[in-house]
PDB file of C-alpha atoms and ligand atoms in Angstrom:
ATOM      1  CA  UNK A   4     110.301 110.413 110.081  1.00 96.00           C
ATOM      2  CA  UNK A   5     113.636 109.551 108.589  1.00 98.00           C
ATOM      3  CA  UNK A   6     114.569 105.928 109.951  1.00 98.00           C
ATOM      4  CA  UNK A   7     117.906 103.986 109.527  1.00 98.00           C
ATOM      5  CA  UNK A   8     117.800 100.295 110.365  1.00 98.00           C
ATOM      6  CA  UNK A   9     121.167  99.222 111.325  1.00 98.00           C
ATOM      7  CA  UNK A  10     121.159  95.456 111.024  1.00 98.00           C
ATOM      8  CA  UNK A  11     119.053  93.955 108.358  1.00 97.00           C
ATOM      9  CA  UNK A  12     118.808  90.534 109.605  1.00 95.00           C
ATOM     10  CA  UNK A  13     115.391  88.815 110.327  1.00 96.00           C
ATOM     11  CA  UNK A  14     114.018  91.392 112.885  1.00 97.00           C
ATOM     12  CA  UNK A  15     115.590  94.497 111.522  1.00 98.00           C
ATOM     13  CA  UNK A  16     114.145  93.699 107.798  1.00 98.00           C
ATOM     14  CA  UNK A  17     110.934  92.921 109.471  1.00 98.00           C
ATOM     15  CA  UNK A  18     110.560  95.983 111.463  1.00 98.00           C
ATOM     16  CA  UNK A  19     112.095  97.996 108.433  1.00 98.00           C
ATOM     17  CA  UNK A  20     109.425  96.701 106.133  1.00 98.00           C
ATOM     18  CA  UNK A  21     106.649  97.689 108.298  1.00 98.00           C
ATOM     19  CA  UNK A  22     107.921 101.263 109.116  1.00 98.00           C
ATOM     20  CA  UNK A  23     108.639 101.789 105.553  1.00 97.00           C
ATOM     21  CA  UNK A  24     104.858 101.928 104.801  1.00 93.00           C
ATOM     22  CA  UNK A  25     104.634 105.460 106.398  1.00 95.00           C
ATOM     23  CA  UNK A  26     108.284 106.462 106.925  1.00 97.00           C
ATOM     24  CA  UNK A  27     111.497 107.155 104.995  1.00 98.00           C
ATOM     25  CA  UNK A  28     113.586 103.889 106.061  1.00 98.00           C
ATOM     26  CA  UNK A  29     117.444 102.910 104.988  1.00 98.00           C
ATOM     27  CA  UNK A  30     118.411  99.330 105.703  1.00 98.00           C
ATOM     28  CA  UNK A  31     121.868  98.651 106.494  1.00 98.00           C
ATOM     29  CA  UNK A  32     122.772  95.020 105.844  1.00 98.00           C
ATOM     30  CA  UNK A  33     124.902  92.723 103.797  1.00 97.00           C
ATOM     31  CA  UNK A  34     124.912  91.290 100.448  1.00 97.00           C
ATOM     32  CA  UNK A  35     123.438  89.315  99.039  1.00 97.00           C
ATOM     33  CA  UNK A  36     120.317  90.474 101.087  1.00 98.00           C
ATOM     34  CA  UNK A  37     120.867  94.074 100.228  1.00 98.00           C
ATOM     35  CA  UNK A  38     121.552  93.549  96.513  1.00 98.00           C
ATOM     36  CA  UNK A  39     118.320  91.212  96.366  1.00 98.00           C
ATOM     37  CA  UNK A  40     116.308  94.014  98.244  1.00 98.00           C
ATOM     38  CA  UNK A  41     117.724  96.727  95.760  1.00 97.00           C
ATOM     39  CA  UNK A  42     116.694  94.475  92.608  1.00 97.00           C
ATOM     40  CA  UNK A  43     113.283  92.972  93.676  1.00 96.00           C
ATOM     41  CA  UNK A  44     112.248  94.665  97.095  1.00 97.00           C
ATOM     42  CA  UNK A  45     111.977  93.276 100.507  1.00 98.00           C
ATOM     43  CA  UNK A  46     109.268  90.552 100.538  1.00 98.00           C
ATOM     44  CA  UNK A  47     108.067  89.766 104.083  1.00 98.00           C
ATOM     45  CA  UNK A  48     105.744  86.384 104.203  1.00 98.00           C
ATOM     46  CA  UNK A  49     103.766  84.697 106.945  1.00 97.00           C
ATOM     47  CA  UNK A  50     102.031  86.579 109.512  1.00 95.00           C
ATOM     48  CA  UNK A  51     102.623  89.561 107.303  1.00 96.00           C
ATOM     49  CA  UNK A  52     102.170  89.843 103.772  1.00 97.00           C
ATOM     50  CA  UNK A  53     104.305  92.844 102.308  1.00 97.00           C
ATOM     51  CA  UNK A  54     106.580  93.652  99.484  1.00 97.00           C
ATOM     52  CA  UNK A  55     108.321  97.228  99.891  1.00 97.00           C
ATOM     53  CA  UNK A  56     110.859  99.064  98.093  1.00 97.00           C
ATOM     54  CA  UNK A  57     113.219 100.187 100.651  1.00 97.00           C
ATOM     55  CA  UNK A  58     117.073 101.839 100.058  1.00 97.00           C
ATOM     56  CA  UNK A  59     119.429  99.498 101.315  1.00 98.00           C
ATOM     57  CA  UNK A  60     123.328 100.005 101.846  1.00 98.00           C
ATOM     58  CA  UNK A  61     126.143  98.047 103.167  1.00 98.00           C
ATOM     59  CA  UNK A  62     127.896 100.896 105.059  1.00 98.00           C
ATOM     60  CA  UNK A  63     126.600 103.876 106.848  1.00 98.00           C
ATOM     61  CA  UNK A  64     129.001 105.768 104.433  1.00 97.00           C
ATOM     62  CA  UNK A  65     126.201 105.384 102.119  1.00 97.00           C
ATOM     63  CA  UNK A  66     123.378 107.025 103.853  1.00 98.00           C
ATOM     64  CA  UNK A  67     122.383 110.685 102.623  1.00 95.00           C
ATOM     65  CA  UNK A  68     119.289 111.031 104.962  1.00 95.00           C
ATOM     66  CA  UNK A  69     119.615 112.343 108.415  1.00 97.00           C
ATOM     67  CA  UNK A  70     118.092 110.177 110.576  1.00 98.00           C
ATOM     68  CA  UNK A  71     115.519 111.028 113.539  1.00 98.00           C
ATOM     69  CA  UNK A  72     115.590 107.396 114.592  1.00 98.00           C
ATOM     70  CA  UNK A  73     118.265 104.747 114.391  1.00 98.00           C
ATOM     71  CA  UNK A  74     117.070 101.198 115.246  1.00 98.00           C
ATOM     72  CA  UNK A  75     120.049  99.011 116.204  1.00 98.00           C
ATOM     73  CA  UNK A  76     119.187  95.376 115.581  1.00 98.00           C
ATOM     74  CA  UNK A  77     122.694  93.933 114.995  1.00 98.00           C
ATOM     75  CA  UNK A  78     123.607  90.785 117.010  1.00 97.00           C
ATOM     76  CA  UNK A  79     124.968  91.728 120.383  1.00 97.00           C
ATOM     77  CA  UNK A  80     128.662  90.920 119.230  1.00 98.00           C
ATOM     78  CA  UNK A  81     128.339  93.542 116.696  1.00 98.00           C
ATOM     79  CA  UNK A  82     126.780  96.214 119.003  1.00 98.00           C
ATOM     80  CA  UNK A  83     130.154  98.013 119.597  1.00 98.00           C
ATOM     81  CA  UNK A  84     131.144  98.104 115.800  1.00 98.00           C
ATOM     82  CA  UNK A  85     127.514  99.437 114.659  1.00 98.00           C
ATOM     83  CA  UNK A  86     127.525 102.085 117.323  1.00 98.00           C
ATOM     84  CA  UNK A  87     130.992 103.393 116.060  1.00 98.00           C
ATOM     85  CA  UNK A  88     129.480 103.211 112.525  1.00 98.00           C
ATOM     86  CA  UNK A  89     126.277 105.183 112.996  1.00 98.00           C
ATOM     87  CA  UNK A  90     127.876 107.735 115.218  1.00 97.00           C
ATOM     88  CA  UNK A  91     128.631 110.393 112.491  1.00 97.00           C
ATOM     89  CA  UNK A  92     124.901 110.304 111.560  1.00 98.00           C
ATOM     90  CA  UNK A  93     123.396 111.740 114.551  1.00 98.00           C
ATOM     91  CA  UNK A  94     121.809 115.223 114.969  1.00 97.00           C
ATOM     92  CA  UNK A  95     120.882 116.689 118.541  1.00 97.00           C
ATOM     93  CA  UNK A  96     117.629 114.842 118.255  1.00 97.00           C
ATOM     94  CA  UNK A  97     118.099 111.599 116.712  1.00 98.00           C
ATOM     95  CA  UNK A  98     117.056 108.752 119.022  1.00 98.00           C
ATOM     96  CA  UNK A  99     119.044 105.501 118.825  1.00 98.00           C
ATOM     97  CA  UNK A 100     116.942 102.527 120.013  1.00 98.00           C
ATOM     98  CA  UNK A 101     118.503  99.047 120.649  1.00 98.00           C
ATOM     99  CA  UNK A 102     116.188  96.581 119.782  1.00 98.00           C
ATOM    100  CA  UNK A 103     118.512  93.625 120.557  1.00 97.00           C
ATOM    101  CA  UNK A 104     118.643  90.333 122.294  1.00 97.00           C
ATOM    102  CA  UNK A 105     121.303  90.224 125.551  1.00 98.00           C
ATOM    103  CA  UNK A 106     122.031  92.008 128.530  1.00 98.00           C
ATOM    104  CA  UNK A 107     125.069  93.996 127.769  1.00 97.00           C
ATOM    105  CA  UNK A 108     124.091  96.107 124.643  1.00 98.00           C
ATOM    106  CA  UNK A 109     123.291  99.479 126.680  1.00 98.00           C
ATOM    107  CA  UNK A 110     126.761  99.496 128.198  1.00 97.00           C
ATOM    108  CA  UNK A 111     128.490  98.962 125.045  1.00 98.00           C
ATOM    109  CA  UNK A 112     126.608 101.589 122.920  1.00 98.00           C
ATOM    110  CA  UNK A 113     127.149 104.100 125.587  1.00 98.00           C
ATOM    111  CA  UNK A 114     130.866 103.601 124.764  1.00 98.00           C
ATOM    112  CA  UNK A 115     130.061 105.602 121.490  1.00 98.00           C
ATOM    113  CA  UNK A 116     126.845 107.305 121.853  1.00 98.00           C
ATOM    114  CA  UNK A 117     125.890 110.054 124.354  1.00 97.00           C
ATOM    115  CA  UNK A 118     123.189 108.622 126.813  1.00 96.00           C
ATOM    116  CA  UNK A 119     120.887 111.404 125.816  1.00 97.00           C
ATOM    117  CA  UNK A 120     120.072 109.932 122.257  1.00 98.00           C
ATOM    118  CA  UNK A 121     119.441 106.269 123.794  1.00 98.00           C
ATOM    119  CA  UNK A 122     116.328 104.391 124.175  1.00 98.00           C
ATOM    120  CA  UNK A 123     115.663 100.619 124.550  1.00 98.00           C
ATOM    121  CA  UNK A 124     113.166  97.961 123.518  1.00 98.00           C
ATOM    122  CA  UNK A 125     112.480  94.336 123.612  1.00 98.00           C
ATOM    123  CA  UNK A 126     110.363  92.378 121.036  1.00 96.00           C
ATOM    124  CA  UNK A 127     109.162  88.860 121.109  1.00 92.00           C
ATOM    125  CA  UNK A 128     108.269  88.761 117.248  1.00 94.00           C
ATOM    126  CA  UNK A 129     109.520  85.803 115.649  1.00 91.00           C
ATOM    127  CA  UNK A 130     111.267  86.153 112.369  1.00 94.00           C
ATOM    128  CA  UNK A 131     112.989  84.043 110.016  1.00 93.00           C
ATOM    129  CA  UNK A 132     115.477  84.626 107.135  1.00 93.00           C
ATOM    130  CA  UNK A 133     114.086  82.569 104.510  1.00 95.00           C
ATOM    131  CA  UNK A 134     116.055  83.715 101.336  1.00 96.00           C
ATOM    132  CA  UNK A 135     118.071  86.800 100.465  1.00 98.00           C
ATOM    133  CA  UNK A 136     115.534  89.689  99.892  1.00 98.00           C
ATOM    134  CA  UNK A 137     112.767  87.474 101.830  1.00 98.00           C
ATOM    135  CA  UNK A 138     111.639  87.183 105.683  1.00 98.00           C
ATOM    136  CA  UNK A 139     109.156  85.232 106.876  1.00 97.00           C
ATOM    137  CA  UNK A 140     107.463  86.658 109.836  1.00 97.00           C
ATOM    138  CA  UNK A 141     106.917  83.469 111.896  1.00 93.00           C
ATOM    139  CA  UNK A 142     105.415  84.669 115.228  1.00 91.00           C
ATOM    140  CA  UNK A 143     103.439  87.858 116.154  1.00 92.00           C
ATOM    141  CA  UNK A 144     104.804  89.156 119.118  1.00 91.00           C
ATOM    142  CA  UNK A 145     104.945  92.336 121.530  1.00 93.00           C
ATOM    143  CA  UNK A 146     107.148  95.097 121.491  1.00 98.00           C
ATOM    144  CA  UNK A 147     107.870  97.091 124.741  1.00 98.00           C
ATOM    145  CA  UNK A 148     109.876 100.517 124.552  1.00 98.00           C
ATOM    146  CA  UNK A 149     111.517 102.726 127.287  1.00 98.00           C
ATOM    147  CA  UNK A 150     113.989 105.213 128.240  1.00 98.00           C
ATOM    148  CA  UNK A 151     116.881 103.886 129.512  1.00 97.00           C
ATOM    149  CA  UNK A 152     116.488 106.005 133.003  1.00 96.00           C
ATOM    150  CA  UNK A 153     112.926 104.808 133.094  1.00 96.00           C
ATOM    151  CA  UNK A 154     111.383 108.339 132.503  1.00 95.00           C
ATOM    152  CA  UNK A 155     108.054 108.513 130.493  1.00 95.00           C
ATOM    153  CA  UNK A 156     108.916 110.971 127.850  1.00 97.00           C
ATOM    154  CA  UNK A 157     107.281 112.660 124.785  1.00 98.00           C
ATOM    155  CA  UNK A 158     109.724 111.065 122.414  1.00 98.00           C
ATOM    156  CA  UNK A 159     109.289 107.897 123.837  1.00 98.00           C
ATOM    157  CA  UNK A 160     105.345 108.353 123.319  1.00 98.00           C
ATOM    158  CA  UNK A 161     105.818 109.544 119.783  1.00 98.00           C
ATOM    159  CA  UNK A 162     107.948 106.369 119.152  1.00 98.00           C
ATOM    160  CA  UNK A 163     105.339 104.249 120.546  1.00 98.00           C
ATOM    161  CA  UNK A 164     102.765 105.863 118.467  1.00 98.00           C
ATOM    162  CA  UNK A 165     104.847 105.370 115.413  1.00 98.00           C
ATOM    163  CA  UNK A 166     105.517 101.668 116.020  1.00 98.00           C
ATOM    164  CA  UNK A 167     101.949 101.079 116.642  1.00 97.00           C
ATOM    165  CA  UNK A 168     100.882 103.209 113.297  1.00 97.00           C
ATOM    166  CA  UNK A 169     103.378 101.007 111.474  1.00 96.00           C
ATOM    167  CA  UNK A 170     101.240  97.731 112.815  1.00 95.00           C
ATOM    168  CA  UNK A 171     103.599  96.763 115.441  1.00 96.00           C
ATOM    169  CA  UNK A 172     101.771  96.562 118.821  1.00 97.00           C
ATOM    170  CA  UNK A 173     103.981  98.140 121.234  1.00 98.00           C
ATOM    171  CA  UNK A 174     103.819  99.456 124.756  1.00 98.00           C
ATOM    172  CA  UNK A 175     105.678 101.867 126.827  1.00 98.00           C
ATOM    173  CA  UNK A 176     107.585 100.714 129.906  1.00 98.00           C
ATOM    174  CA  UNK A 177     109.077 102.666 132.708  1.00 98.00           C
ATOM    175  CA  UNK A 178     111.500  99.958 133.581  1.00 97.00           C
ATOM    176  CA  UNK A 179     113.009  98.812 130.545  1.00 98.00           C
ATOM    177  CA  UNK A 180     116.054  97.499 132.270  1.00 97.00           C
ATOM    178  CA  UNK A 181     113.540  94.855 133.874  1.00 97.00           C
ATOM    179  CA  UNK A 182     112.122  94.305 130.549  1.00 98.00           C
ATOM    180  CA  UNK A 183     115.722  93.565 128.999  1.00 98.00           C
ATOM    181  CA  UNK A 184     116.271  91.300 131.779  1.00 98.00           C
ATOM    182  CA  UNK A 185     112.903  89.506 131.271  1.00 98.00           C
ATOM    183  CA  UNK A 186     113.480  88.941 127.325  1.00 98.00           C
ATOM    184  CA  UNK A 187     117.187  87.523 128.159  1.00 98.00           C
ATOM    185  CA  UNK A 188     115.496  85.112 130.774  1.00 98.00           C
ATOM    186  CA  UNK A 189     113.041  84.216 128.157  1.00 98.00           C
ATOM    187  CA  UNK A 190     115.855  83.826 125.514  1.00 98.00           C
ATOM    188  CA  UNK A 191     118.188  81.879 127.965  1.00 98.00           C
ATOM    189  CA  UNK A 192     115.539  79.106 128.343  1.00 98.00           C
ATOM    190  CA  UNK A 193     114.435  78.911 124.627  1.00 98.00           C
ATOM    191  CA  UNK A 194     117.279  79.709 122.292  1.00 98.00           C
ATOM    192  CA  UNK A 195     120.325  77.622 123.495  1.00 98.00           C
ATOM    193  CA  UNK A 196     118.107  74.375 123.833  1.00 98.00           C
ATOM    194  CA  UNK A 197     116.618  74.895 120.181  1.00 98.00           C
ATOM    195  CA  UNK A 198     119.985  75.632 118.543  1.00 98.00           C
ATOM    196  CA  UNK A 199     121.691  72.589 120.477  1.00 97.00           C
ATOM    197  CA  UNK A 200     118.723  70.324 119.258  1.00 97.00           C
ATOM    198  CA  UNK A 201     118.162  71.908 115.942  1.00 98.00           C
ATOM    199  CA  UNK A 202     114.491  72.209 116.450  1.00 98.00           C
ATOM    200  CA  UNK A 203     111.513  74.955 116.136  1.00 97.00           C
ATOM    201  CA  UNK A 204     110.439  76.408 119.179  1.00 97.00           C
ATOM    202  CA  UNK A 205     107.208  74.486 119.308  1.00 97.00           C
ATOM    203  CA  UNK A 206     109.024  71.354 120.200  1.00 98.00           C
ATOM    204  CA  UNK A 207     110.284  72.443 123.405  1.00 98.00           C
ATOM    205  CA  UNK A 208     106.658  72.279 124.471  1.00 97.00           C
ATOM    206  CA  UNK A 209     105.604  69.021 122.498  1.00 97.00           C
ATOM    207  CA  UNK A 210     108.412  66.900 124.342  1.00 97.00           C
ATOM    208  CA  UNK A 211     107.588  67.111 127.953  1.00 96.00           C
ATOM    209  CA  UNK A 212     111.510  66.177 129.021  1.00 97.00           C
ATOM    210  CA  UNK A 213     112.192  69.706 127.115  1.00 98.00           C
ATOM    211  CA  UNK A 214     109.311  71.501 128.881  1.00 97.00           C
ATOM    212  CA  UNK A 215     110.913  70.417 132.377  1.00 98.00           C
ATOM    213  CA  UNK A 216     114.200  71.572 130.903  1.00 98.00           C
ATOM    214  CA  UNK A 217     112.902  74.913 129.961  1.00 98.00           C
ATOM    215  CA  UNK A 218     111.483  75.415 133.322  1.00 98.00           C
ATOM    216  CA  UNK A 219     114.591  74.461 134.928  1.00 98.00           C
ATOM    217  CA  UNK A 220     116.702  76.999 132.870  1.00 98.00           C
ATOM    218  CA  UNK A 221     114.023  79.556 133.370  1.00 98.00           C
ATOM    219  CA  UNK A 222     114.097  79.065 137.186  1.00 98.00           C
ATOM    220  CA  UNK A 223     117.823  79.413 137.271  1.00 98.00           C
ATOM    221  CA  UNK A 224     117.799  82.656 135.216  1.00 98.00           C
ATOM    222  CA  UNK A 225     115.150  84.131 137.152  1.00 98.00           C
ATOM    223  CA  UNK A 226     117.196  83.405 140.517  1.00 98.00           C
ATOM    224  CA  UNK A 227     120.193  85.407 139.173  1.00 98.00           C
ATOM    225  CA  UNK A 228     117.955  87.991 138.021  1.00 98.00           C
ATOM    226  CA  UNK A 229     116.501  88.289 141.489  1.00 97.00           C
ATOM    227  CA  UNK A 230     119.759  88.156 143.046  1.00 97.00           C
ATOM    228  CA  UNK A 231     120.701  91.221 140.837  1.00 96.00           C
ATOM    229  CA  UNK A 232     117.731  93.402 142.099  1.00 97.00           C
ATOM    230  CA  UNK A 233     115.083  92.681 139.367  1.00 97.00           C
ATOM    231  CA  UNK A 234     111.793  92.164 140.228  1.00 95.00           C
ATOM    232  CA  UNK A 235     110.924  88.732 138.920  1.00 97.00           C
ATOM    233  CA  UNK A 236     109.590  85.514 139.998  1.00 97.00           C
ATOM    234  CA  UNK A 237     110.314  82.143 138.328  1.00 98.00           C
ATOM    235  CA  UNK A 238     106.546  81.309 138.291  1.00 98.00           C
ATOM    236  CA  UNK A 239     105.592  84.383 136.179  1.00 98.00           C
ATOM    237  CA  UNK A 240     108.884  83.859 133.879  1.00 98.00           C
ATOM    238  CA  UNK A 241     107.845  80.055 133.087  1.00 98.00           C
ATOM    239  CA  UNK A 242     104.457  81.160 132.109  1.00 98.00           C
ATOM    240  CA  UNK A 243     105.804  84.125 130.170  1.00 97.00           C
ATOM    241  CA  UNK A 244     108.393  81.750 128.471  1.00 98.00           C
ATOM    242  CA  UNK A 245     105.983  79.225 127.538  1.00 97.00           C
ATOM    243  CA  UNK A 246     103.607  82.152 125.946  1.00 96.00           C
ATOM    244  CA  UNK A 247     106.450  83.286 124.116  1.00 95.00           C
ATOM    245  CA  UNK A 248     107.156  79.429 122.867  1.00 96.00           C
ATOM    246  CA  UNK A 249     103.402  79.307 121.860  1.00 95.00           C
ATOM    247  CA  UNK A 250     103.417  82.950 120.189  1.00 93.00           C
ATOM    248  CA  UNK A 251     106.535  81.863 117.904  1.00 93.00           C
ATOM    249  CA  UNK A 252     105.948  78.151 117.829  1.00 94.00           C
ATOM    250  CA  UNK A 253     106.695  78.104 114.361  1.00 92.00           C
ATOM    251  CA  UNK A 254     109.952  79.991 114.418  1.00 93.00           C
ATOM    252  CA  UNK A 255     113.585  78.907 114.531  1.00 95.00           C
ATOM    253  CA  UNK A 256     115.126  81.209 117.102  1.00 96.00           C
ATOM    254  CA  UNK A 257     117.766  83.639 116.159  1.00 95.00           C
ATOM    255  CA  UNK A 258     120.374  81.382 117.621  1.00 97.00           C
ATOM    256  CA  UNK A 259     119.490  78.311 115.843  1.00 97.00           C
ATOM    257  CA  UNK A 260     119.597  80.641 112.539  1.00 94.00           C
ATOM    258  CA  UNK A 261     122.906  81.565 113.494  1.00 96.00           C
ATOM    259  CA  UNK A 262     124.187  78.116 114.083  1.00 97.00           C
ATOM    260  CA  UNK A 263     122.593  76.932 110.646  1.00 96.00           C
ATOM    261  CA  UNK A 264     124.210  79.935 108.830  1.00 93.00           C
ATOM    262  CA  UNK A 265     127.519  78.922 110.304  1.00 97.00           C
ATOM    263  CA  UNK A 266     127.731  82.405 112.332  1.00 95.00           C
ATOM    264  CA  UNK A 267     128.541  83.142 115.853  1.00 97.00           C
ATOM    265  CA  UNK A 268     125.869  83.330 118.304  1.00 98.00           C
ATOM    266  CA  UNK A 269     124.788  85.626 121.065  1.00 98.00           C
ATOM    267  CA  UNK A 270     124.954  83.090 123.845  1.00 98.00           C
ATOM    268  CA  UNK A 271     127.787  85.308 125.306  1.00 98.00           C
ATOM    269  CA  UNK A 272     125.386  88.240 126.115  1.00 98.00           C
ATOM    270  CA  UNK A 273     122.542  85.889 127.020  1.00 98.00           C
ATOM    271  CA  UNK A 274     123.313  82.958 129.045  1.00 98.00           C
ATOM    272  CA  UNK A 275     126.972  84.082 129.379  1.00 98.00           C
ATOM    273  CA  UNK A 276     126.202  87.335 131.137  1.00 97.00           C
ATOM    274  CA  UNK A 277     123.490  85.395 133.185  1.00 97.00           C
TER     275      UNK A 277
HETATM  276  O1  PAF B  24     115.714  85.035 119.690  1.00 91.83           O
HETATM  277  C1  PAF B  24     114.530  84.808 119.242  1.00 91.83           C
HETATM  278  O2  PAF B  24     114.541  84.043 118.434  1.00 91.83           O
HETATM  279  C2  PAF B  24     113.345  85.642 119.734  1.00 91.83           C
HETATM  280  O3  PAF B  24     113.792  86.335 120.639  1.00 91.83           O
HETATM  281  C3  PAF B  24     112.330  84.743 120.267  1.00 91.83           C
HETATM  282  C4  PAF B  24     111.213  85.606 120.642  1.00 91.83           C
HETATM  283  C5  PAF B  24     112.837  83.663 121.358  1.00 91.83           C
HETATM  284  C6  PAF B  24     111.490  83.928 119.091  1.00 91.83           C
HETATM  285  O4  PAF B  24     112.179  82.865 118.438  1.00 91.83           O
END
């Protein structure tokens, strides 16, 4: 399959590297990460050890393949720009999959890309940007994919198989909207606290006061989701959030990484939307 990964950050590069084992993958990212990958290949360390040569570009104008799949892994505040930039690459059958944090990506993408191309996913893999050209896979999580209208489809099954064949443990969901909300509740309970305190995920469970704070944020976010008609319970979400913290104990959240790199965070699309 021809795959374009739009957003070669930590998660995008990890998925790109894994998918590149059996597919033609082009990464779209920023220098110096892109230039280092062009010179030395893309290296994944940690839970996955891999070095792959992947074509890497800085703009979609440089892409010459016709993608069957576009994986959107940009930060939520870049979703509209990225959607506008990939639009010209689409053919009739191209699937565009949002694998992002936040509650507002689908509606932003739909402003530029027709609904029929669009699928969505969530992942709890932890990945850390180590150096240009090097990504640390810090936590093996799970990935869920679904059609935005919830129907099970042949293309969704193909996509789930493709991810699993690449070593990305993936299941299909008939309620991806619910999963996006669940992921946002998890993110709302972990990311801002780690970003504010400058700590790795595991510290949230090592410090009992922070453990309680995680529970309080998680409960509040779950109540908001419930009021919006999402079938969740605070109890279930607290357990899920703690599980994700354990699975990604050695990770620095994407929000902490943004702060450390002096970049904008996704707070508006997560806690802001809630
Ligand atoms: O945003 C993140 O960092 C990730 O979604 C997660 C799963 C919380 C791991 O750090």
